[in-house]
Short mmCIF file of N, CA and C and ligand atoms in Angstrom, two decimals:
data_model
loop_
_atom_site.label_atom_id
_atom_site.label_comp_id
_atom_site.label_asym_id
_atom_site.label_seq_id
_atom_site.Cartn_x
_atom_site.Cartn_y
_atom_site.Cartn_z
N MET A 1 12.10 -15.74 25.90
CA MET A 1 11.57 -15.30 24.60
C MET A 1 10.29 -16.08 24.27
N SER A 2 10.34 -17.38 24.42
CA SER A 2 9.17 -18.18 24.04
C SER A 2 7.99 -17.86 24.96
N GLN A 3 8.26 -17.46 26.20
CA GLN A 3 7.16 -17.08 27.11
C GLN A 3 6.45 -15.83 26.59
N VAL A 4 7.25 -14.88 26.09
CA VAL A 4 6.66 -13.65 25.55
C VAL A 4 5.81 -13.99 24.32
N ILE A 5 6.36 -14.87 23.48
CA ILE A 5 5.65 -15.26 22.26
C ILE A 5 4.36 -16.00 22.61
N ASP A 6 4.43 -16.88 23.60
CA ASP A 6 3.22 -17.61 24.04
C ASP A 6 2.18 -16.64 24.60
N TRP A 7 2.69 -15.65 25.38
CA TRP A 7 1.77 -14.66 25.94
C TRP A 7 1.09 -13.88 24.81
N LEU A 8 1.92 -13.49 23.81
CA LEU A 8 1.39 -12.70 22.68
C LEU A 8 0.29 -13.48 21.95
N ALA A 9 0.52 -14.78 21.75
CA ALA A 9 -0.44 -15.62 21.03
C ALA A 9 -1.76 -15.74 21.80
N GLY A 10 -1.71 -15.49 23.13
CA GLY A 10 -2.90 -15.62 23.97
C GLY A 10 -3.69 -14.32 24.11
N THR A 11 -3.17 -13.23 23.53
CA THR A 11 -3.85 -11.95 23.72
C THR A 11 -5.12 -11.86 22.87
N ALA A 12 -6.04 -10.97 23.29
CA ALA A 12 -7.30 -10.78 22.55
C ALA A 12 -7.03 -10.28 21.13
N LEU A 13 -6.01 -9.40 20.99
CA LEU A 13 -5.67 -8.86 19.66
C LEU A 13 -5.20 -9.98 18.74
N SER A 14 -4.37 -10.88 19.27
CA SER A 14 -3.87 -12.01 18.47
C SER A 14 -5.04 -12.89 18.01
N ARG A 15 -5.95 -13.16 18.95
CA ARG A 15 -7.11 -14.00 18.60
C ARG A 15 -7.99 -13.32 17.55
N LEU A 16 -8.13 -11.98 17.66
CA LEU A 16 -8.96 -11.24 16.70
C LEU A 16 -8.35 -11.33 15.29
N VAL A 17 -7.04 -11.04 15.20
CA VAL A 17 -6.39 -11.00 13.88
C VAL A 17 -6.46 -12.37 13.19
N ARG A 18 -6.25 -13.45 13.97
CA ARG A 18 -6.25 -14.77 13.33
C ARG A 18 -7.63 -15.40 13.33
N GLY A 19 -8.58 -14.89 14.19
CA GLY A 19 -9.88 -15.56 14.34
C GLY A 19 -11.00 -14.99 13.49
N GLU A 20 -11.04 -13.67 13.31
CA GLU A 20 -12.14 -13.05 12.56
C GLU A 20 -11.90 -13.22 11.06
N ALA A 21 -12.91 -13.74 10.36
CA ALA A 21 -12.75 -14.05 8.92
C ALA A 21 -12.33 -12.83 8.11
N TRP A 22 -12.77 -11.64 8.52
CA TRP A 22 -12.47 -10.43 7.73
C TRP A 22 -11.09 -9.84 8.06
N ALA A 23 -10.56 -10.20 9.27
CA ALA A 23 -9.39 -9.48 9.78
C ALA A 23 -8.12 -9.76 8.98
N TRP A 24 -7.75 -11.03 8.80
CA TRP A 24 -6.49 -11.34 8.14
C TRP A 24 -6.44 -10.81 6.70
N PRO A 25 -7.48 -11.08 5.87
CA PRO A 25 -7.42 -10.55 4.48
C PRO A 25 -7.31 -9.03 4.45
N LEU A 26 -8.01 -8.34 5.37
CA LEU A 26 -7.96 -6.87 5.38
C LEU A 26 -6.55 -6.39 5.76
N VAL A 27 -5.97 -6.99 6.79
CA VAL A 27 -4.63 -6.58 7.24
C VAL A 27 -3.59 -6.89 6.16
N GLU A 28 -3.70 -8.06 5.52
CA GLU A 28 -2.71 -8.40 4.48
C GLU A 28 -2.87 -7.49 3.26
N LEU A 29 -4.13 -7.14 2.94
CA LEU A 29 -4.37 -6.22 1.82
C LEU A 29 -3.72 -4.86 2.11
N LEU A 30 -3.90 -4.36 3.34
CA LEU A 30 -3.30 -3.07 3.72
C LEU A 30 -1.78 -3.17 3.77
N HIS A 31 -1.25 -4.36 4.13
CA HIS A 31 0.20 -4.56 4.14
C HIS A 31 0.74 -4.42 2.73
N ILE A 32 0.08 -5.07 1.79
CA ILE A 32 0.51 -5.01 0.39
C ILE A 32 0.39 -3.59 -0.16
N ALA A 33 -0.72 -2.90 0.18
CA ALA A 33 -0.90 -1.51 -0.28
C ALA A 33 0.17 -0.61 0.32
N GLY A 34 0.47 -0.79 1.61
CA GLY A 34 1.46 0.04 2.30
C GLY A 34 2.85 -0.11 1.70
N PHE A 35 3.32 -1.36 1.57
CA PHE A 35 4.69 -1.50 1.05
C PHE A 35 4.78 -1.20 -0.44
N SER A 36 3.65 -1.36 -1.17
CA SER A 36 3.67 -0.99 -2.60
C SER A 36 3.88 0.51 -2.76
N ALA A 37 3.14 1.32 -1.96
CA ALA A 37 3.30 2.78 -2.03
C ALA A 37 4.71 3.17 -1.60
N PHE A 38 5.17 2.57 -0.50
CA PHE A 38 6.51 2.87 0.05
C PHE A 38 7.59 2.58 -0.98
N ILE A 39 7.59 1.37 -1.49
CA ILE A 39 8.68 0.95 -2.39
C ILE A 39 8.57 1.64 -3.74
N GLY A 40 7.34 1.87 -4.21
CA GLY A 40 7.15 2.56 -5.49
C GLY A 40 7.72 3.98 -5.45
N ALA A 41 7.40 4.72 -4.39
CA ALA A 41 7.88 6.11 -4.29
C ALA A 41 9.38 6.15 -4.04
N LEU A 42 9.87 5.22 -3.18
CA LEU A 42 11.31 5.19 -2.87
C LEU A 42 12.13 4.85 -4.11
N LEU A 43 11.59 3.92 -4.93
CA LEU A 43 12.32 3.52 -6.15
C LEU A 43 12.55 4.71 -7.08
N LEU A 44 11.55 5.59 -7.21
CA LEU A 44 11.71 6.76 -8.08
C LEU A 44 12.85 7.65 -7.58
N VAL A 45 12.90 7.86 -6.26
CA VAL A 45 13.96 8.71 -5.70
C VAL A 45 15.32 8.04 -5.87
N ASP A 46 15.40 6.74 -5.56
CA ASP A 46 16.69 6.02 -5.71
C ASP A 46 17.17 6.04 -7.16
N LEU A 47 16.24 5.84 -8.11
CA LEU A 47 16.64 5.85 -9.52
C LEU A 47 17.12 7.24 -9.95
N ARG A 48 16.51 8.29 -9.40
CA ARG A 48 16.94 9.66 -9.74
C ARG A 48 18.32 9.95 -9.15
N VAL A 49 18.59 9.42 -7.95
CA VAL A 49 19.93 9.60 -7.36
C VAL A 49 20.96 8.89 -8.23
N LEU A 50 20.60 7.70 -8.75
CA LEU A 50 21.53 6.92 -9.58
C LEU A 50 21.73 7.55 -10.96
N ALA A 51 20.65 8.17 -11.47
CA ALA A 51 20.71 8.74 -12.82
C ALA A 51 21.51 10.04 -12.80
N THR A 52 22.36 10.24 -13.76
CA THR A 52 23.16 11.48 -13.79
C THR A 52 22.34 12.59 -14.45
N SER A 53 21.20 12.25 -15.09
CA SER A 53 20.44 13.28 -15.81
C SER A 53 19.90 14.31 -14.81
N ARG A 54 19.84 15.55 -15.18
CA ARG A 54 19.39 16.61 -14.27
C ARG A 54 17.99 17.07 -14.65
N THR A 55 17.27 16.30 -15.50
CA THR A 55 15.96 16.74 -15.98
C THR A 55 14.97 16.86 -14.81
N VAL A 56 15.03 15.91 -13.85
CA VAL A 56 14.10 15.96 -12.71
C VAL A 56 14.84 16.54 -11.50
N ASP A 57 14.29 17.59 -10.90
CA ASP A 57 14.94 18.21 -9.74
C ASP A 57 14.85 17.25 -8.55
N LEU A 58 16.01 16.76 -8.07
CA LEU A 58 16.05 15.72 -7.04
C LEU A 58 15.44 16.20 -5.72
N ALA A 59 15.75 17.42 -5.32
CA ALA A 59 15.22 17.94 -4.03
C ALA A 59 13.69 18.03 -4.10
N ALA A 60 13.17 18.49 -5.24
CA ALA A 60 11.70 18.61 -5.38
C ALA A 60 11.06 17.22 -5.38
N LEU A 61 11.70 16.26 -6.07
CA LEU A 61 11.17 14.89 -6.09
C LEU A 61 11.19 14.30 -4.68
N GLY A 62 12.28 14.54 -3.94
CA GLY A 62 12.38 14.03 -2.57
C GLY A 62 11.28 14.59 -1.68
N ARG A 63 11.02 15.89 -1.81
CA ARG A 63 9.96 16.51 -0.99
C ARG A 63 8.59 15.94 -1.37
N PHE A 64 8.37 15.75 -2.67
CA PHE A 64 7.07 15.24 -3.14
C PHE A 64 6.84 13.80 -2.70
N ALA A 65 7.92 12.99 -2.74
CA ALA A 65 7.78 11.56 -2.44
C ALA A 65 7.76 11.25 -0.94
N ARG A 66 8.34 12.16 -0.12
CA ARG A 66 8.53 11.83 1.30
C ARG A 66 7.24 11.39 2.02
N PRO A 67 6.10 12.12 1.90
CA PRO A 67 4.90 11.67 2.64
C PRO A 67 4.41 10.29 2.20
N VAL A 68 4.57 9.96 0.90
CA VAL A 68 4.15 8.64 0.41
C VAL A 68 5.09 7.56 0.96
N ILE A 69 6.41 7.87 0.97
CA ILE A 69 7.40 6.91 1.49
C ILE A 69 7.14 6.65 2.98
N LEU A 70 7.03 7.74 3.78
CA LEU A 70 6.87 7.57 5.23
C LEU A 70 5.50 6.98 5.58
N GLY A 71 4.44 7.44 4.87
CA GLY A 71 3.10 6.91 5.13
C GLY A 71 2.99 5.43 4.78
N GLY A 72 3.55 5.06 3.61
CA GLY A 72 3.52 3.66 3.19
C GLY A 72 4.31 2.77 4.14
N LEU A 73 5.48 3.24 4.57
CA LEU A 73 6.29 2.47 5.51
C LEU A 73 5.56 2.27 6.83
N ALA A 74 4.91 3.34 7.31
CA ALA A 74 4.16 3.24 8.58
C ALA A 74 3.04 2.20 8.47
N VAL A 75 2.31 2.21 7.37
CA VAL A 75 1.22 1.24 7.17
C VAL A 75 1.79 -0.18 7.06
N ALA A 76 2.92 -0.35 6.35
CA ALA A 76 3.52 -1.68 6.19
C ALA A 76 4.01 -2.23 7.53
N VAL A 77 4.65 -1.37 8.32
CA VAL A 77 5.17 -1.83 9.63
C VAL A 77 4.03 -2.14 10.60
N LEU A 78 2.99 -1.28 10.60
CA LEU A 78 1.85 -1.51 11.50
C LEU A 78 1.11 -2.79 11.15
N THR A 79 0.80 -2.99 9.86
CA THR A 79 0.05 -4.17 9.45
C THR A 79 0.91 -5.43 9.53
N GLY A 80 2.21 -5.30 9.25
CA GLY A 80 3.11 -6.44 9.39
C GLY A 80 3.18 -6.89 10.84
N SER A 81 3.24 -5.91 11.74
CA SER A 81 3.27 -6.23 13.17
C SER A 81 1.98 -6.90 13.60
N LEU A 82 0.84 -6.45 13.05
CA LEU A 82 -0.46 -7.08 13.38
C LEU A 82 -0.49 -8.53 12.90
N MET A 83 0.05 -8.80 11.69
CA MET A 83 0.08 -10.18 11.21
C MET A 83 1.00 -11.02 12.09
N PHE A 84 2.14 -10.43 12.51
CA PHE A 84 3.04 -11.16 13.41
C PHE A 84 2.34 -11.49 14.72
N ILE A 85 1.60 -10.48 15.28
CA ILE A 85 0.88 -10.69 16.55
C ILE A 85 -0.18 -11.78 16.38
N GLY A 86 -0.76 -11.89 15.15
CA GLY A 86 -1.80 -12.88 14.90
C GLY A 86 -1.27 -14.32 14.92
N ARG A 87 0.00 -14.53 14.48
CA ARG A 87 0.61 -15.88 14.44
C ARG A 87 2.06 -15.84 14.90
N PRO A 88 2.32 -15.36 16.15
CA PRO A 88 3.72 -15.14 16.56
C PRO A 88 4.55 -16.42 16.64
N ILE A 89 3.92 -17.52 17.11
CA ILE A 89 4.67 -18.77 17.29
C ILE A 89 5.18 -19.27 15.92
N GLU A 90 4.30 -19.15 14.91
CA GLU A 90 4.65 -19.58 13.54
C GLU A 90 5.75 -18.71 12.94
N TYR A 91 5.62 -17.39 13.07
CA TYR A 91 6.54 -16.49 12.36
C TYR A 91 7.90 -16.36 13.05
N VAL A 92 7.92 -16.42 14.40
CA VAL A 92 9.20 -16.21 15.09
C VAL A 92 10.22 -17.30 14.71
N ALA A 93 9.71 -18.48 14.32
CA ALA A 93 10.59 -19.60 13.97
C ALA A 93 10.82 -19.70 12.45
N ASN A 94 10.24 -18.78 11.66
CA ASN A 94 10.32 -18.85 10.21
C ASN A 94 11.57 -18.13 9.69
N PRO A 95 12.54 -18.90 9.10
CA PRO A 95 13.82 -18.28 8.66
C PRO A 95 13.63 -17.16 7.63
N ALA A 96 12.60 -17.26 6.79
CA ALA A 96 12.37 -16.21 5.80
C ALA A 96 11.91 -14.93 6.51
N PHE A 97 11.10 -15.07 7.55
CA PHE A 97 10.65 -13.91 8.33
C PHE A 97 11.83 -13.29 9.07
N GLN A 98 12.68 -14.14 9.67
CA GLN A 98 13.87 -13.63 10.38
C GLN A 98 14.78 -12.87 9.43
N ALA A 99 15.04 -13.45 8.24
CA ALA A 99 15.91 -12.79 7.26
C ALA A 99 15.28 -11.46 6.81
N LYS A 100 13.95 -11.45 6.65
CA LYS A 100 13.27 -10.23 6.21
C LYS A 100 13.44 -9.09 7.22
N LEU A 101 13.27 -9.41 8.52
CA LEU A 101 13.43 -8.36 9.54
C LEU A 101 14.87 -7.85 9.59
N LEU A 102 15.85 -8.76 9.40
CA LEU A 102 17.26 -8.34 9.38
C LEU A 102 17.51 -7.41 8.18
N LEU A 103 16.95 -7.76 7.02
CA LEU A 103 17.13 -6.94 5.82
C LEU A 103 16.43 -5.58 5.97
N ILE A 104 15.25 -5.56 6.62
CA ILE A 104 14.56 -4.29 6.88
C ILE A 104 15.45 -3.39 7.75
N ALA A 105 16.08 -3.98 8.79
CA ALA A 105 16.97 -3.20 9.67
C ALA A 105 18.15 -2.64 8.88
N LEU A 106 18.75 -3.47 8.00
CA LEU A 106 19.89 -3.00 7.19
C LEU A 106 19.46 -1.89 6.23
N ALA A 107 18.28 -2.07 5.60
CA ALA A 107 17.79 -1.07 4.63
C ALA A 107 17.47 0.26 5.33
N LEU A 108 16.89 0.19 6.54
CA LEU A 108 16.59 1.42 7.27
C LEU A 108 17.87 2.10 7.75
N ALA A 109 18.89 1.30 8.16
CA ALA A 109 20.18 1.89 8.57
C ALA A 109 20.84 2.58 7.38
N ASN A 110 20.74 1.97 6.20
CA ASN A 110 21.29 2.57 4.98
C ASN A 110 20.60 3.90 4.68
N ALA A 111 19.27 3.92 4.85
CA ALA A 111 18.49 5.15 4.59
C ALA A 111 18.88 6.25 5.58
N LEU A 112 19.04 5.88 6.85
CA LEU A 112 19.42 6.87 7.87
C LEU A 112 20.81 7.44 7.57
N ALA A 113 21.74 6.56 7.15
CA ALA A 113 23.11 7.02 6.82
C ALA A 113 23.07 7.94 5.60
N PHE A 114 22.21 7.63 4.63
CA PHE A 114 22.07 8.45 3.42
C PHE A 114 21.61 9.87 3.79
N HIS A 115 20.57 9.93 4.66
CA HIS A 115 20.04 11.25 5.03
C HIS A 115 20.96 11.97 6.01
N ALA A 116 21.70 11.22 6.84
CA ALA A 116 22.61 11.85 7.81
C ALA A 116 23.71 12.63 7.08
N ARG A 117 24.10 12.18 5.89
CA ARG A 117 25.13 12.93 5.15
C ARG A 117 24.49 13.73 4.00
N ASP A 118 23.16 13.94 4.09
CA ASP A 118 22.46 14.78 3.11
C ASP A 118 22.64 14.30 1.67
N GLY A 119 22.42 12.98 1.49
CA GLY A 119 22.63 12.38 0.18
C GLY A 119 21.81 13.01 -0.94
N ILE A 120 20.61 13.52 -0.59
CA ILE A 120 19.75 14.14 -1.62
C ILE A 120 20.45 15.36 -2.22
N VAL A 121 21.17 16.12 -1.40
CA VAL A 121 21.86 17.34 -1.87
C VAL A 121 23.17 16.97 -2.53
N ARG A 122 23.96 16.10 -1.88
CA ARG A 122 25.28 15.74 -2.42
C ARG A 122 25.15 14.95 -3.72
N ALA A 123 24.30 13.94 -3.73
CA ALA A 123 24.09 13.09 -4.92
C ALA A 123 25.44 12.68 -5.52
N ASP A 124 26.39 12.34 -4.66
CA ASP A 124 27.75 11.97 -5.11
C ASP A 124 27.88 10.45 -5.22
N ALA A 125 29.09 9.95 -5.38
CA ALA A 125 29.32 8.51 -5.58
C ALA A 125 28.83 7.70 -4.38
N VAL A 126 29.04 8.21 -3.17
CA VAL A 126 28.57 7.50 -1.97
C VAL A 126 27.04 7.43 -1.96
N ALA A 127 26.39 8.55 -2.31
CA ALA A 127 24.93 8.58 -2.35
C ALA A 127 24.40 7.62 -3.41
N ARG A 128 25.09 7.53 -4.54
CA ARG A 128 24.66 6.59 -5.60
C ARG A 128 24.83 5.15 -5.12
N ALA A 129 25.92 4.87 -4.39
CA ALA A 129 26.11 3.51 -3.86
C ALA A 129 25.01 3.18 -2.85
N GLN A 130 24.63 4.17 -2.03
CA GLN A 130 23.56 3.94 -1.04
C GLN A 130 22.20 3.76 -1.72
N ALA A 131 21.98 4.48 -2.83
CA ALA A 131 20.72 4.33 -3.57
C ALA A 131 20.64 2.93 -4.19
N LEU A 132 21.77 2.45 -4.71
CA LEU A 132 21.81 1.10 -5.29
C LEU A 132 21.59 0.06 -4.18
N ALA A 133 22.23 0.26 -3.03
CA ALA A 133 22.05 -0.66 -1.89
C ALA A 133 20.58 -0.66 -1.45
N SER A 134 19.94 0.50 -1.48
CA SER A 134 18.53 0.62 -1.09
C SER A 134 17.65 -0.23 -2.01
N ILE A 135 17.89 -0.11 -3.32
CA ILE A 135 17.09 -0.88 -4.29
C ILE A 135 17.28 -2.38 -4.06
N VAL A 136 18.53 -2.81 -3.89
CA VAL A 136 18.82 -4.24 -3.71
C VAL A 136 18.22 -4.76 -2.39
N LEU A 137 18.41 -4.00 -1.30
CA LEU A 137 17.93 -4.46 0.01
C LEU A 137 16.40 -4.55 0.06
N TRP A 138 15.69 -3.53 -0.47
CA TRP A 138 14.23 -3.59 -0.42
C TRP A 138 13.68 -4.66 -1.36
N ALA A 139 14.41 -4.93 -2.48
CA ALA A 139 13.99 -6.03 -3.36
C ALA A 139 14.11 -7.36 -2.63
N LEU A 140 15.17 -7.51 -1.80
CA LEU A 140 15.33 -8.72 -1.01
C LEU A 140 14.24 -8.83 0.06
N VAL A 141 13.86 -7.69 0.66
CA VAL A 141 12.78 -7.69 1.66
C VAL A 141 11.48 -8.19 1.01
N LEU A 142 11.20 -7.70 -0.21
CA LEU A 142 10.01 -8.16 -0.94
C LEU A 142 10.06 -9.67 -1.16
N GLY A 143 11.24 -10.14 -1.61
CA GLY A 143 11.39 -11.57 -1.89
C GLY A 143 11.18 -12.42 -0.66
N PHE A 144 11.85 -12.06 0.43
CA PHE A 144 11.70 -12.84 1.66
C PHE A 144 10.31 -12.70 2.26
N GLY A 145 9.67 -11.52 2.04
CA GLY A 145 8.29 -11.36 2.50
C GLY A 145 7.39 -12.39 1.82
N ARG A 146 7.62 -12.59 0.51
CA ARG A 146 6.82 -13.56 -0.24
C ARG A 146 7.17 -15.00 0.13
N PHE A 147 8.46 -15.22 0.41
CA PHE A 147 8.90 -16.58 0.73
C PHE A 147 8.33 -17.08 2.06
N ILE A 148 7.96 -16.14 2.96
CA ILE A 148 7.49 -16.54 4.31
C ILE A 148 6.45 -17.66 4.20
N ALA A 149 5.51 -17.50 3.28
CA ALA A 149 4.40 -18.46 3.17
C ALA A 149 4.86 -19.83 2.67
N TYR A 150 6.08 -19.92 2.12
CA TYR A 150 6.54 -21.19 1.54
C TYR A 150 7.60 -21.89 2.37
N VAL A 151 7.98 -21.31 3.51
CA VAL A 151 9.07 -21.90 4.31
C VAL A 151 8.49 -22.68 5.49
C1 HEM B 201 8.38 -1.98 4.52
C2 HEM B 201 8.75 -3.13 4.80
C3 HEM B 201 8.02 -4.39 4.37
C4 HEM B 201 7.90 -4.94 3.13
C5 HEM B 201 8.42 -4.39 1.82
C6 HEM B 201 7.15 -6.19 3.29
C7 HEM B 201 6.85 -7.06 2.25
C8 HEM B 201 6.05 -8.19 2.38
C9 HEM B 201 5.65 -9.06 1.28
C10 HEM B 201 6.07 -8.90 -0.18
C11 HEM B 201 4.81 -10.01 1.80
C12 HEM B 201 4.06 -11.13 1.03
C13 HEM B 201 2.67 -10.61 0.78
C14 HEM B 201 1.87 -11.63 0.00
O1 HEM B 201 2.21 -11.89 -1.13
O2 HEM B 201 0.87 -12.12 0.53
C15 HEM B 201 4.74 -9.77 3.21
C16 HEM B 201 4.03 -10.55 4.08
C17 HEM B 201 4.19 -10.46 5.43
N1 HEM B 201 4.89 -9.49 6.12
FE1 HEM B 201 5.83 -7.91 5.36
N2 HEM B 201 6.85 -6.37 4.60
C18 HEM B 201 7.37 -5.28 5.30
C19 HEM B 201 7.35 -5.08 6.66
C20 HEM B 201 6.93 -6.05 7.54
C21 HEM B 201 7.11 -5.97 8.98
C22 HEM B 201 7.82 -4.83 9.72
C23 HEM B 201 6.58 -7.13 9.51
C24 HEM B 201 6.48 -7.59 10.95
C25 HEM B 201 6.97 -7.04 11.98
C26 HEM B 201 6.05 -7.91 8.38
C27 HEM B 201 5.39 -9.12 8.50
C28 HEM B 201 4.83 -9.81 7.46
C29 HEM B 201 4.03 -11.04 7.63
C30 HEM B 201 3.74 -11.73 8.96
C31 HEM B 201 3.61 -11.44 6.37
C32 HEM B 201 2.69 -12.63 6.00
C33 HEM B 201 3.46 -13.75 5.52
C34 HEM B 201 2.53 -14.86 5.08
O3 HEM B 201 2.08 -15.64 5.93
O4 HEM B 201 2.26 -14.94 3.89
N3 HEM B 201 6.28 -7.23 7.21
N4 HEM B 201 5.49 -8.65 3.53
#
């Protein structure tokens, strides 16, 4: 594992991300923009699943939010991976980073299970529990993402 990490730290891409004055701020800015769009749109859908009110059509909200959720997630994962590639030796040993990746895996598994049983249509007690789990797990991802710099 450490050989792979050492190799990664020696790549031209790694040197560019950590070496060019403009690269790191730009990538981190896009990371923040990506996860803000992702979590903002997802929160609206999760809150609607939790809410018993029928004023907002859940299926229509889900269709409207999906491109923002998937686009934001793609930008967050791509830019997060670039930051990891820029300082792999530092981040691979960072417990806050490790916890964050574990929480991202749990949150994505929860989302896949929600959609596998068509939670948007059912909107039943299980779907509400999954929506609550989604809010808690992504809030923890945000927290550990911020903690990385302090550990
Ligand atoms: C959608 C999921 C994600 C969310 C919600 C998220 C959230 C965050 C947050 C809140 C920060 C702190 C930003 C700041 O205040 O400067 C951060 C930083 C960071 N994230 Fe993510 N992130 C996500 C995905 C990823 C992925 C997949 C990776 C890597 C594979 C990653 C790697 C990083 C790194 C390396 C930092 C910089 C830490 C530092 O030195 O300050 N993130 N992320």
